CSV table of C-alpha atoms in Angstrom, one decimal:
chain,number,residue,atom,x,y,z
A,708,UNK,CA,32.7,1.7,7.0
A,709,UNK,CA,30.9,-0.7,4.7
A,710,UNK,CA,27.7,-0.6,6.7
A,711,UNK,CA,27.8,3.2,6.8
A,712,UNK,CA,27.9,3.1,3.0
A,713,UNK,CA,25.0,0.7,2.7
A,714,UNK,CA,27.1,-2.4,2.2
A,715,UNK,CA,26.6,-5.4,4.4
A,716,UNK,CA,29.9,-7.0,5.4
A,717,UNK,CA,30.4,-10.7,5.3
A,718,UNK,CA,33.3,-12.0,7.3
A,719,UNK,CA,35.1,-15.2,6.4
A,720,UNK,CA,37.5,-17.3,8.4
A,721,UNK,CA,39.7,-20.2,7.6
A,722,UNK,CA,40.8,-22.6,10.3
A,723,UNK,CA,39.7,-20.1,12.9
A,724,UNK,CA,41.6,-17.2,11.5
A,725,UNK,CA,40.3,-14.2,9.7
A,726,UNK,CA,40.5,-14.8,5.9
A,727,UNK,CA,38.6,-11.8,4.5
A,728,UNK,CA,35.7,-9.5,4.2
A,729,UNK,CA,33.3,-9.2,1.3
A,730,UNK,CA,30.8,-6.4,1.0
A,731,UNK,CA,27.3,-7.2,-0.5
A,732,UNK,CA,24.6,-4.7,-1.2
A,733,UNK,CA,21.3,-4.4,-2.9
A,734,UNK,CA,21.1,-1.8,-5.6
A,735,UNK,CA,18.5,0.8,-4.9
A,736,UNK,CA,16.3,1.1,-8.0
A,737,UNK,CA,16.2,4.5,-9.6
A,738,UNK,CA,12.5,4.7,-9.3
A,739,UNK,CA,12.4,4.0,-5.5
A,740,UNK,CA,13.1,7.5,-4.3
A,741,UNK,CA,10.5,9.0,-6.7
A,742,UNK,CA,8.0,6.4,-5.6
A,743,UNK,CA,8.5,7.3,-2.0
A,744,UNK,CA,8.2,11.0,-2.8
A,745,UNK,CA,4.9,10.3,-4.6
A,746,UNK,CA,3.6,8.3,-1.6
A,747,UNK,CA,4.5,11.1,0.7
A,748,UNK,CA,2.6,13.5,-1.6
A,749,UNK,CA,-0.4,11.3,-1.3
A,750,UNK,CA,-0.3,11.9,2.4
A,751,UNK,CA,1.2,8.6,3.4
A,752,UNK,CA,3.8,8.1,6.1
A,753,UNK,CA,6.4,5.8,4.6
A,754,UNK,CA,8.5,3.5,6.8
A,755,UNK,CA,11.4,1.3,5.8
A,756,UNK,CA,11.2,-2.0,7.7
A,757,UNK,CA,14.1,-4.3,7.0
A,758,UNK,CA,16.2,-7.1,8.3
A,759,UNK,CA,19.4,-5.3,7.4
A,760,UNK,CA,21.7,-3.9,10.0
A,761,UNK,CA,21.0,-0.4,11.3
A,762,UNK,CA,23.8,1.4,9.5
A,763,UNK,CA,23.0,-0.2,6.1
A,764,UNK,CA,19.3,0.5,6.6
A,765,UNK,CA,20.0,4.2,7.5
A,766,UNK,CA,22.1,4.6,4.4
A,767,UNK,CA,19.4,3.1,2.2
A,768,UNK,CA,16.7,5.2,3.9
A,769,UNK,CA,18.7,8.4,3.2
A,770,UNK,CA,19.1,7.4,-0.4
A,771,UNK,CA,15.4,7.1,-0.9
A,772,UNK,CA,14.4,10.2,1.1
A,773,UNK,CA,13.5,8.7,4.5
A,774,UNK,CA,14.8,10.2,7.7
A,775,UNK,CA,16.2,8.1,10.5
A,776,UNK,CA,13.0,7.9,12.5
A,777,UNK,CA,11.2,6.2,9.6
A,778,UNK,CA,13.8,3.4,9.3
A,779,UNK,CA,13.3,0.3,11.4
A,780,UNK,CA,16.3,-2.1,10.9
A,781,UNK,CA,17.4,-5.6,12.1
A,782,UNK,CA,13.9,-7.0,12.2
A,783,UNK,CA,13.2,-10.7,11.8
A,784,UNK,CA,10.0,-11.9,10.1
A,785,UNK,CA,8.0,-12.1,13.4
A,786,UNK,CA,9.4,-8.7,14.3
A,787,UNK,CA,8.1,-7.3,11.0
A,788,UNK,CA,4.6,-8.6,11.8
A,789,UNK,CA,4.9,-7.1,15.3
A,790,UNK,CA,6.0,-3.7,13.9
A,791,UNK,CA,3.0,-3.7,11.5
A,792,UNK,CA,0.7,-4.5,14.5
A,793,UNK,CA,2.3,-1.6,16.4
A,794,UNK,CA,1.8,0.8,13.5
A,795,UNK,CA,-1.8,-0.3,13.2
A,796,UNK,CA,-2.4,1.2,16.7
A,797,UNK,CA,-1.7,4.6,15.0
A,798,UNK,CA,-3.6,4.0,11.8
A,799,UNK,CA,-4.2,1.8,8.8
A,800,UNK,CA,-1.1,0.1,7.4
A,801,UNK,CA,-0.2,-1.1,4.0
A,802,UNK,CA,2.9,-3.4,3.8
A,803,UNK,CA,4.9,-3.8,0.6
A,804,UNK,CA,7.1,-6.9,0.4
A,805,UNK,CA,8.5,-9.5,-1.9
A,806,UNK,CA,10.0,-12.3,0.2
A,807,UNK,CA,9.3,-15.1,2.5
A,808,UNK,CA,10.4,-12.9,5.4
A,809,UNK,CA,7.7,-10.4,4.5
A,810,UNK,CA,4.8,-12.9,4.4
A,811,UNK,CA,3.7,-12.6,8.1
A,812,UNK,CA,3.7,-8.8,7.9
A,813,UNK,CA,1.8,-8.8,4.6
A,814,UNK,CA,-0.9,-11.0,6.2
A,815,UNK,CA,-1.1,-8.8,9.3
A,816,UNK,CA,-1.3,-5.4,7.4
A,817,UNK,CA,-4.6,-3.9,6.5
A,818,UNK,CA,-3.5,-4.1,2.9
A,819,UNK,CA,-0.6,-6.4,1.9
A,820,UNK,CA,1.0,-5.5,-1.4
A,821,UNK,CA,3.4,-8.0,-3.0
A,822,UNK,CA,5.8,-7.2,-5.8
A,823,UNK,CA,5.1,-9.5,-8.7
A,824,UNK,CA,8.6,-10.8,-9.0
A,825,UNK,CA,8.5,-11.8,-5.3
A,826,UNK,CA,8.2,-15.3,-3.8
A,827,UNK,CA,5.1,-17.4,-4.1
A,828,UNK,CA,4.6,-17.2,-0.3
A,829,UNK,CA,4.6,-13.3,-0.4
A,830,UNK,CA,2.3,-13.3,-3.4
A,831,UNK,CA,-0.2,-15.7,-1.6
A,832,UNK,CA,0.0,-13.6,1.6
A,833,UNK,CA,-0.8,-10.3,-0.1
A,834,UNK,CA,-4.1,-8.7,-0.9
A,835,UNK,CA,-2.7,-6.9,-4.0
A,836,UNK,CA,0.0,-8.2,-6.4
A,837,UNK,CA,1.8,-5.7,-8.5
A,838,UNK,CA,2.9,-7.2,-11.8
A,839,UNK,CA,6.2,-5.2,-12.2
A,840,UNK,CA,9.1,-5.2,-9.8
A,841,UNK,CA,8.9,-1.5,-9.4
A,842,UNK,CA,8.0,0.4,-6.3
A,843,UNK,CA,6.7,3.1,-8.6
A,844,UNK,CA,3.6,0.9,-9.1
A,845,UNK,CA,2.6,1.3,-5.4
A,846,UNK,CA,1.6,5.0,-5.6
A,847,UNK,CA,-0.1,4.3,-8.9
A,848,UNK,CA,-2.1,1.5,-7.3
A,849,UNK,CA,-3.0,3.7,-4.4
A,850,UNK,CA,-4.2,6.5,-6.7
A,851,UNK,CA,-6.2,3.9,-8.7
A,852,UNK,CA,-7.9,2.5,-5.6
A,853,UNK,CA,-8.8,5.9,-4.3
A,854,UNK,CA,-10.3,6.9,-7.6
A,855,UNK,CA,-12.3,3.6,-7.7
A,856,UNK,CA,-13.6,4.2,-4.2
A,857,UNK,CA,-14.5,7.8,-5.1
A,858,UNK,CA,-16.4,6.4,-8.1
A,859,UNK,CA,-18.3,3.9,-5.9
A,860,UNK,CA,-19.3,6.6,-3.5
A,861,UNK,CA,-20.5,8.9,-6.3
A,862,UNK,CA,-22.5,6.0,-7.8
A,863,UNK,CA,-24.1,5.2,-4.5
A,864,UNK,CA,-25.0,8.9,-3.9
A,865,UNK,CA,-26.7,9.2,-7.3
A,866,UNK,CA,-28.5,5.8,-6.9
A,867,UNK,CA,-29.8,7.0,-3.5
A,868,UNK,CA,-31.0,10.4,-4.9
A,869,UNK,CA,-32.6,8.6,-7.9
A,870,UNK,CA,-34.5,6.2,-5.6
A,871,UNK,CA,-35.6,8.9,-3.1
A,872,UNK,CA,-37.3,10.7,-6.1
A,873,UNK,CA,-38.3,7.7,-8.2
A,874,UNK,CA,-39.9,5.4,-5.6
A,875,UNK,CA,-42.4,7.9,-4.3
A,876,UNK,CA,-43.2,8.9,-7.9
A,877,UNK,CA,-43.8,5.3,-9.0
A,878,UNK,CA,-45.8,4.6,-5.8
A,879,UNK,CA,-48.2,7.4,-6.7
A,880,UNK,CA,-47.3,9.8,-3.8
A,881,UNK,CA,-47.3,12.8,-6.2
A,882,UNK,CA,-50.7,12.0,-7.9
A,883,UNK,CA,-52.5,14.8,-6.0
A,884,UNK,CA,-50.0,17.2,-7.5
A,885,UNK,CA,-50.6,15.9,-11.0
A,886,UNK,CA,-47.3,14.0,-11.2
A,887,UNK,CA,-47.6,10.4,-12.4
A,888,UNK,CA,-45.2,7.9,-13.9
A,889,UNK,CA,-46.3,5.4,-16.5
A,890,UNK,CA,-45.2,1.9,-15.3
A,891,UNK,CA,-43.4,1.3,-18.5
A,892,UNK,CA,-41.4,4.5,-18.1
A,893,UNK,CA,-40.7,3.5,-14.5
A,894,UNK,CA,-39.4,0.1,-15.6
A,895,UNK,CA,-37.2,1.7,-18.3
A,896,UNK,CA,-35.9,4.2,-15.7
A,897,UNK,CA,-34.9,1.5,-13.3
A,898,UNK,CA,-33.0,-0.4,-15.9
């Protein structure tokens, strides 16, 4: 019952006899479901990859808006790295993690994203480190990286067009048509 409700049961015994059960659970941050929704809106397929047992992971997945097929549970650190490798056969993979157990998968992923409050090992293994401990920063970082890449492509396009026109003009190709460029203007235009 505990596992079904997202609580991991810990069993205790004393002198070989059952002494009790304590339930422990992580609190799902309020921003997590919204962050996952935003990632899906960006066209990303989100997968929960956890070492928790299947029942707990399924419950947490449901709380944050993931269906059962996007929850992979009971995975050890080497298994996380193997799952990332398996997912890379389908497409590019970004892994978000904060612990020692996530380090191999963060290294294997095309883009490893560490949560700033994570362990030093996870931070060292990641390509990107988010300063806050909020999953909401992940879609923001993805939007920022996409905007940066778009800006780079636009700049390269305009630099190419500029040089396609400017180099022949500066070389004197258009002199027969009466188009010339004073070298001083050419130097100013290049800068």
